[in-house]
Amino acid sequence: MLGGDRSLIGDIYEAAVIPERWLQVLDQISTIAGAEGGFIAAGTSRGERSWVATDYYRPILSEWYADGWHLRNTWFERGLQRKRLQFFDETDIFESGEVDSIPMYRDFHRPRGGGRSAGAIMRVPGGSLVCMRFERAYHHGPLERDVRESLNLLRSHLARASFLFTKLGTRQARSAVAALQFMDVPAAVLTRNGRLLACNALMETRLTQVSVRAGDRITFTDSNAQQALSESLERITAGLFDQLRGPIPLPATDEHGPAVAYLIPMRGAAQDLFGCESTLLMIRPAGSENRLMDLVRTRFAIDAGDAQRWGRLIAATSPRLAAALLASTENVQATLDRALGSTQNGLEARMANFLWRLGDDPEYGPAGRQPLCLT
């Protein structure tokens, strides 16, 4: 084997561990195949799809997926029927002259300067499929014998390396949501059919607003929010981005305050990071107009359910204080600090004492108020 081949094989196994190296590998194989460029794409039984393409082929492949050609891929269908696990071209899977009437060749590849290819399809344990295709100009004709032999010498190495490539989307998605975790953003990455690809710990803690059902499908517990999510995912899958609704409101629960969910379709160059047809889901706190609740939660470091209870107590004990809190929190925050101190020990006792003392305040305390019971 030539030294250049040994170097390329080393690059192939390096790409299995460092996905960024696939671009270099694809460029080298394109040169061997006499092709302008090419790609490697993987699909799993769960509906996850990832792909990496050379600089030349990236915009072509983006257009291929955007226009739905992957749903009518005759080359792939015929290639799956082959029993020989080798690189093949059009002469191996089509009759003479047949490609002239096949839409993907007539209407897509040939108008873009292609129409001939060198390709391989590999089955990966677990039900995944990996395909590689290197696009050649139509006038180059079928694969030459020496080119075919050179490619087939690489095929077993590519098959071994492609096993980890099927995990690329998951690996990249986990890295992305982990980064958002550091920004205190609950986040998840969904496949094109709504299955959960990855999520961070912050998303996992929002079980009263978000859950995962059978088949790893993520859902919102609120029915209206779930309907909006389903409709949005359907439009994203169909490429109807101009028909997407705005952020999806999530009502408050006992554990979490009101929030909004954002769906961000991964398209264009972002597909290289997350995998084709994936969607990023993020949850952010909703803008609140209830400054009384906001102040109670901030000052006492308690969850949404307890904050609602304390908020009701403040409003019932002293309507004038509640009105002041709703108008401005700046001065009342200082009052809270003086009355309760900076520690959090004995929270309920100090809160009860504070509310009781309001009864003696001529400005806020209602006349004739009965003793407050916090049982």
mmCIF file of C-alpha atoms in Angstrom, residues 45 236 267 374:
data_model
loop_
_atom_site.group_PDB
_atom_site.id
_atom_site.type_symbol
_atom_site.label_atom_id
_atom_site.label_comp_id
_atom_site.label_asym_id
_atom_site.label_seq_id
_atom_site.Cartn_x
_atom_site.Cartn_y
_atom_site.Cartn_z
ATOM 1 C CA SER A 45 -33.688 4.164 13.599
ATOM 2 C CA ILE A 236 -40.378 23.096 10.987
ATOM 3 C CA ARG A 267 -30.573 24.979 9.326
ATOM 4 C CA LEU A 374 -49.531 30.660 59.942
#
